[in-house]
mmCIF file of C-alpha atoms in Angstrom:
data_model
loop_
_atom_site.group_PDB
_atom_site.id
_atom_site.type_symbol
_atom_site.label_atom_id
_atom_site.label_comp_id
_atom_site.label_asym_id
_atom_site.label_seq_id
_atom_site.Cartn_x
_atom_site.Cartn_y
_atom_site.Cartn_z
ATOM 1 C CA MET A 179 3.572 -16.445 9.479
ATOM 2 C CA THR A 180 1.840 -13.063 9.682
ATOM 3 C CA PHE A 181 0.084 -11.661 6.621
ATOM 4 C CA ARG A 182 1.918 -8.427 5.654
ATOM 5 C CA ILE A 183 -0.038 -5.458 4.256
ATOM 6 C CA LEU A 184 1.336 -2.260 2.748
ATOM 7 C CA VAL A 185 -1.105 0.627 3.254
ATOM 8 C CA VAL A 186 -0.612 3.496 0.780
ATOM 9 C CA ASP A 187 -2.489 6.780 1.165
ATOM 10 C CA ASP A 188 -1.399 10.410 0.992
ATOM 11 C CA GLU A 189 -3.753 11.324 3.852
ATOM 12 C CA PRO A 190 -1.855 10.461 7.053
ATOM 13 C CA SER A 191 -5.017 10.127 9.170
ATOM 14 C CA ILE A 192 -6.643 7.670 6.762
ATOM 15 C CA ARG A 193 -3.433 5.677 6.462
ATOM 16 C CA ALA A 194 -3.068 5.529 10.256
ATOM 17 C CA GLU A 195 -6.688 4.431 10.766
ATOM 18 C CA LEU A 196 -6.364 1.656 8.201
ATOM 19 C CA GLU A 197 -3.087 0.463 9.688
ATOM 20 C CA GLU A 198 -4.549 0.464 13.201
ATOM 21 C CA ALA A 199 -7.656 -1.487 12.174
ATOM 22 C CA LEU A 200 -5.610 -4.050 10.264
ATOM 23 C CA GLU A 201 -3.138 -4.476 13.128
ATOM 24 C CA GLU A 202 -6.003 -5.002 15.572
ATOM 25 C CA ALA A 203 -7.215 -7.746 13.232
ATOM 26 C CA GLY A 204 -3.807 -9.429 13.511
ATOM 27 C CA TYR A 205 -2.040 -8.256 10.346
ATOM 28 C CA ALA A 206 1.433 -6.729 10.121
ATOM 29 C CA THR A 207 1.277 -3.364 8.368
ATOM 30 C CA GLN A 208 3.591 -0.774 6.970
ATOM 31 C CA GLY A 209 2.555 2.590 5.542
ATOM 32 C CA ALA A 210 3.616 4.755 2.620
ATOM 33 C CA GLY A 211 2.475 8.261 1.720
ATOM 34 C CA ASP A 212 2.502 7.835 -2.060
ATOM 35 C CA GLY A 213 3.292 5.382 -4.835
ATOM 36 C CA VAL A 214 6.981 6.260 -4.997
ATOM 37 C CA ALA A 215 7.441 5.488 -1.296
ATOM 38 C CA ALA A 216 5.402 2.302 -1.731
ATOM 39 C CA VAL A 217 7.668 1.020 -4.518
ATOM 40 C CA GLU A 218 10.693 1.717 -2.298
ATOM 41 C CA GLN A 219 9.070 -0.301 0.507
ATOM 42 C CA VAL A 220 8.315 -3.214 -1.830
ATOM 43 C CA LEU A 221 11.918 -3.284 -3.032
ATOM 44 C CA GLN A 222 13.062 -3.639 0.606
ATOM 45 C CA HIS A 223 10.349 -5.931 2.037
ATOM 46 C CA SER A 224 7.863 -8.488 0.783
ATOM 47 C CA PHE A 225 4.130 -7.896 1.210
ATOM 48 C CA ASP A 226 1.151 -10.168 0.710
ATOM 49 C CA LEU A 227 -1.208 -7.274 -0.050
ATOM 50 C CA CYS A 228 -0.995 -3.620 -1.014
ATOM 51 C CA LEU A 229 -4.047 -1.547 -0.086
ATOM 52 C CA SER A 230 -3.721 1.725 -2.000
ATOM 53 C CA ASP A 231 -5.590 4.934 -2.645
ATOM 54 C CA VAL A 232 -6.049 5.761 -6.342
ATOM 55 C CA ARG A 233 -5.518 9.534 -6.219
ATOM 56 C CA MET A 234 -2.099 10.469 -4.832
ATOM 57 C CA PRO A 235 0.691 12.866 -5.782
ATOM 58 C CA SER A 236 3.949 11.692 -7.380
ATOM 59 C CA MET A 237 2.598 8.300 -8.441
ATOM 60 C CA ASP A 238 -1.095 7.406 -8.385
ATOM 61 C CA GLY A 239 -2.561 4.034 -7.515
ATOM 62 C CA ILE A 240 -2.976 2.931 -11.136
ATOM 63 C CA GLU A 241 0.724 3.511 -11.865
ATOM 64 C CA LEU A 242 1.593 1.810 -8.561
ATOM 65 C CA LEU A 243 -0.453 -1.215 -9.628
ATOM 66 C CA LYS A 244 1.552 -1.408 -12.869
ATOM 67 C CA ARG A 245 4.895 -1.026 -11.069
ATOM 68 C CA LEU A 246 4.035 -3.698 -8.492
ATOM 69 C CA GLY A 247 3.075 -6.039 -11.313
ATOM 70 C CA GLU A 248 6.630 -5.642 -12.609
ATOM 71 C CA THR A 249 8.569 -5.625 -9.326
ATOM 72 C CA SER A 250 6.436 -7.760 -7.023
ATOM 73 C CA PRO A 251 3.886 -9.786 -9.030
ATOM 74 C CA GLU A 252 3.083 -11.991 -6.019
ATOM 75 C CA THR A 253 1.713 -8.996 -4.084
ATOM 76 C CA MET A 254 -2.059 -8.668 -4.387
ATOM 77 C CA VAL A 255 -3.350 -5.105 -4.833
ATOM 78 C CA ILE A 256 -6.633 -3.524 -3.767
ATOM 79 C CA LEU A 257 -7.254 0.017 -5.023
ATOM 80 C CA MET A 258 -9.658 2.274 -3.128
ATOM 81 C CA THR A 259 -10.929 5.807 -3.593
ATOM 82 C CA ALA A 260 -13.319 8.263 -2.009
ATOM 83 C CA HIS A 261 -13.970 9.946 -5.376
#
């Protein structure tokens, strides 16, 4: 079974780089541009890990962490930021 990672970042180039690196390492990835899109993805698919930026429009990483705790408590979350 392949480890599934949801990559959430509002910067498309950063999201694409992270997805590419993780896929090269053998993980299955899916991307989302903000927290709202990430919650929609989690409601449709299961993920082992969510790797998320903290600062994003619509729903930031902290709110996403709270929402995933409610909707998908088995999904681990790593928050990252460049700030």
